[in-house]
């Protein structure tokens, strides 16, 4: 569920309840000179495929653009960033 488009990070998880062994799934990677940590946090007990409810870059809420959640490369201006993706 993590894709790149012209340096931007696109979030499109295809996670189901069976993918979770705890309350979240964490992924860490490097892009350019920045370390990015993404936490997928499941809030629903549904067995269906999880959908994005909210996304935060640090404490800033990211709004969907044309129905897609993306983080612009320019927003990753520090050495390390945390992204939280709340799923339902």
PDB file of C-alpha atoms in Angstrom:
ATOM      1  CA  UNK A   1       0.000   0.000   0.000  1.00  0.00           C
ATOM      2  CA  UNK A   2       2.913   2.444  -0.376  1.00  0.00           C
ATOM      3  CA  UNK A   3       3.612   3.817  -3.846  1.00  0.00           C
ATOM      4  CA  UNK A   4       5.711   6.670  -5.177  1.00  0.00           C
ATOM      5  CA  UNK A   5       4.686   9.168  -7.846  1.00  0.00           C
ATOM      6  CA  UNK A   6       7.167  11.866  -8.851  1.00  0.00           C
ATOM      7  CA  UNK A   7       8.724  11.671  -5.387  1.00  0.00           C
ATOM      8  CA  UNK A   8       5.421  11.925  -3.511  1.00  0.00           C
ATOM      9  CA  UNK A   9       4.291   9.065  -1.255  1.00  0.00           C
ATOM     10  CA  UNK A  10       0.875   7.623  -2.138  1.00  0.00           C
ATOM     11  CA  UNK A  11      -0.902   5.641   0.571  1.00  0.00           C
ATOM     12  CA  UNK A  12      -3.216   2.886  -0.659  1.00  0.00           C
ATOM     13  CA  UNK A  13      -3.147   0.023   1.855  1.00  0.00           C
ATOM     14  CA  UNK A  14      -4.752  -3.319   1.037  1.00  0.00           C
ATOM     15  CA  UNK A  15      -4.746  -4.611   4.608  1.00  0.00           C
ATOM     16  CA  UNK A  16      -7.308  -6.973   6.112  1.00  0.00           C
ATOM     17  CA  UNK A  17      -7.887  -7.825   9.767  1.00  0.00           C
ATOM     18  CA  UNK A  18      -5.832 -11.025   9.337  1.00  0.00           C
ATOM     19  CA  UNK A  19      -2.727  -8.960   8.530  1.00  0.00           C
ATOM     20  CA  UNK A  20      -2.707  -7.491  12.043  1.00  0.00           C
ATOM     21  CA  UNK A  21      -1.157  -9.385  14.949  1.00  0.00           C
ATOM     22  CA  UNK A  22      -1.448  -6.328  17.184  1.00  0.00           C
ATOM     23  CA  UNK A  23      -3.082  -2.898  17.012  1.00  0.00           C
ATOM     24  CA  UNK A  24      -0.750  -1.623  14.281  1.00  0.00           C
ATOM     25  CA  UNK A  25       1.666  -2.426  11.463  1.00  0.00           C
ATOM     26  CA  UNK A  26       4.827  -0.343  11.198  1.00  0.00           C
ATOM     27  CA  UNK A  27       6.985   0.238   8.123  1.00  0.00           C
ATOM     28  CA  UNK A  28      10.213   2.252   7.953  1.00  0.00           C
ATOM     29  CA  UNK A  29      12.127   3.267   4.830  1.00  0.00           C
ATOM     30  CA  UNK A  30      14.475   5.900   3.471  1.00  0.00           C
ATOM     31  CA  UNK A  31      13.662   8.291   0.653  1.00  0.00           C
ATOM     32  CA  UNK A  32      16.331  10.766  -0.420  1.00  0.00           C
ATOM     33  CA  UNK A  33      17.915  11.865   2.897  1.00  0.00           C
ATOM     34  CA  UNK A  34      14.782  11.301   4.984  1.00  0.00           C
ATOM     35  CA  UNK A  35      13.748   8.327   7.112  1.00  0.00           C
ATOM     36  CA  UNK A  36       9.987   7.792   6.943  1.00  0.00           C
ATOM     37  CA  UNK A  37       8.098   5.707   9.522  1.00  0.00           C
ATOM     38  CA  UNK A  38       4.527   4.746   8.657  1.00  0.00           C
ATOM     39  CA  UNK A  39       2.183   3.245  11.251  1.00  0.00           C
ATOM     40  CA  UNK A  40      -1.035   1.649  10.028  1.00  0.00           C
ATOM     41  CA  UNK A  41      -3.372   1.702  13.034  1.00  0.00           C
ATOM     42  CA  UNK A  42      -6.520  -0.441  12.963  1.00  0.00           C
ATOM     43  CA  UNK A  43      -9.499   0.924  14.882  1.00  0.00           C
ATOM     44  CA  UNK A  44     -12.205  -1.452  13.655  1.00  0.00           C
ATOM     45  CA  UNK A  45     -12.764  -5.089  14.535  1.00  0.00           C
ATOM     46  CA  UNK A  46     -14.285  -5.739  11.089  1.00  0.00           C
ATOM     47  CA  UNK A  47     -12.862  -8.643   9.088  1.00  0.00           C
ATOM     48  CA  UNK A  48     -13.158  -6.691   5.817  1.00  0.00           C
ATOM     49  CA  UNK A  49     -10.318  -4.944   4.001  1.00  0.00           C
ATOM     50  CA  UNK A  50      -9.410  -1.820   5.971  1.00  0.00           C
ATOM     51  CA  UNK A  51      -9.984   1.627   4.502  1.00  0.00           C
ATOM     52  CA  UNK A  52      -8.165   4.836   5.386  1.00  0.00           C
ATOM     53  CA  UNK A  53     -10.069   7.027   7.830  1.00  0.00           C
ATOM     54  CA  UNK A  54      -7.404   9.643   8.645  1.00  0.00           C
ATOM     55  CA  UNK A  55      -3.749  10.357   7.867  1.00  0.00           C
ATOM     56  CA  UNK A  56      -1.343  12.498   9.888  1.00  0.00           C
ATOM     57  CA  UNK A  57       2.160  13.674   9.041  1.00  0.00           C
ATOM     58  CA  UNK A  58       3.532  14.339  12.519  1.00  0.00           C
ATOM     59  CA  UNK A  59       0.555  16.242  14.043  1.00  0.00           C
ATOM     60  CA  UNK A  60      -0.744  17.707  10.787  1.00  0.00           C
ATOM     61  CA  UNK A  61      -3.853  16.113   9.284  1.00  0.00           C
ATOM     62  CA  UNK A  62      -3.471  15.206   5.613  1.00  0.00           C
ATOM     63  CA  UNK A  63      -6.611  15.626   3.527  1.00  0.00           C
ATOM     64  CA  UNK A  64      -7.327  13.399   0.530  1.00  0.00           C
ATOM     65  CA  UNK A  65      -6.758  14.844  -2.933  1.00  0.00           C
ATOM     66  CA  UNK A  66      -9.125  13.421  -5.552  1.00  0.00           C
ATOM     67  CA  UNK A  67      -9.910  10.551  -3.180  1.00  0.00           C
ATOM     68  CA  UNK A  68      -6.235   9.637  -2.639  1.00  0.00           C
ATOM     69  CA  UNK A  69      -3.952  10.266   0.290  1.00  0.00           C
ATOM     70  CA  UNK A  70      -0.487  11.474  -0.610  1.00  0.00           C
ATOM     71  CA  UNK A  71       2.451  13.109   1.119  1.00  0.00           C
ATOM     72  CA  UNK A  72       4.292  15.626  -1.040  1.00  0.00           C
ATOM     73  CA  UNK A  73       8.058  15.250  -1.242  1.00  0.00           C
ATOM     74  CA  UNK A  74       8.407  18.919  -0.224  1.00  0.00           C
ATOM     75  CA  UNK A  75       6.614  18.161   3.079  1.00  0.00           C
ATOM     76  CA  UNK A  76       9.435  15.769   4.042  1.00  0.00           C
ATOM     77  CA  UNK A  77      11.845  18.508   5.042  1.00  0.00           C
ATOM     78  CA  UNK A  78      13.407  16.925   8.151  1.00  0.00           C
ATOM     79  CA  UNK A  79      15.766  13.977   8.657  1.00  0.00           C
ATOM     80  CA  UNK A  80      12.956  11.810  10.036  1.00  0.00           C
ATOM     81  CA  UNK A  81       9.166  11.875   9.705  1.00  0.00           C
ATOM     82  CA  UNK A  82       6.344   9.856  11.255  1.00  0.00           C
ATOM     83  CA  UNK A  83       3.143   9.188   9.339  1.00  0.00           C
ATOM     84  CA  UNK A  84       0.121   7.702  11.103  1.00  0.00           C
ATOM     85  CA  UNK A  85      -2.585   6.085   9.003  1.00  0.00           C
ATOM     86  CA  UNK A  86      -5.783   5.325  10.921  1.00  0.00           C
ATOM     87  CA  UNK A  87      -7.856   2.565   9.348  1.00  0.00           C
ATOM     88  CA  UNK A  88     -11.459   1.493   9.795  1.00  0.00           C
TER      89      UNK A  88
END
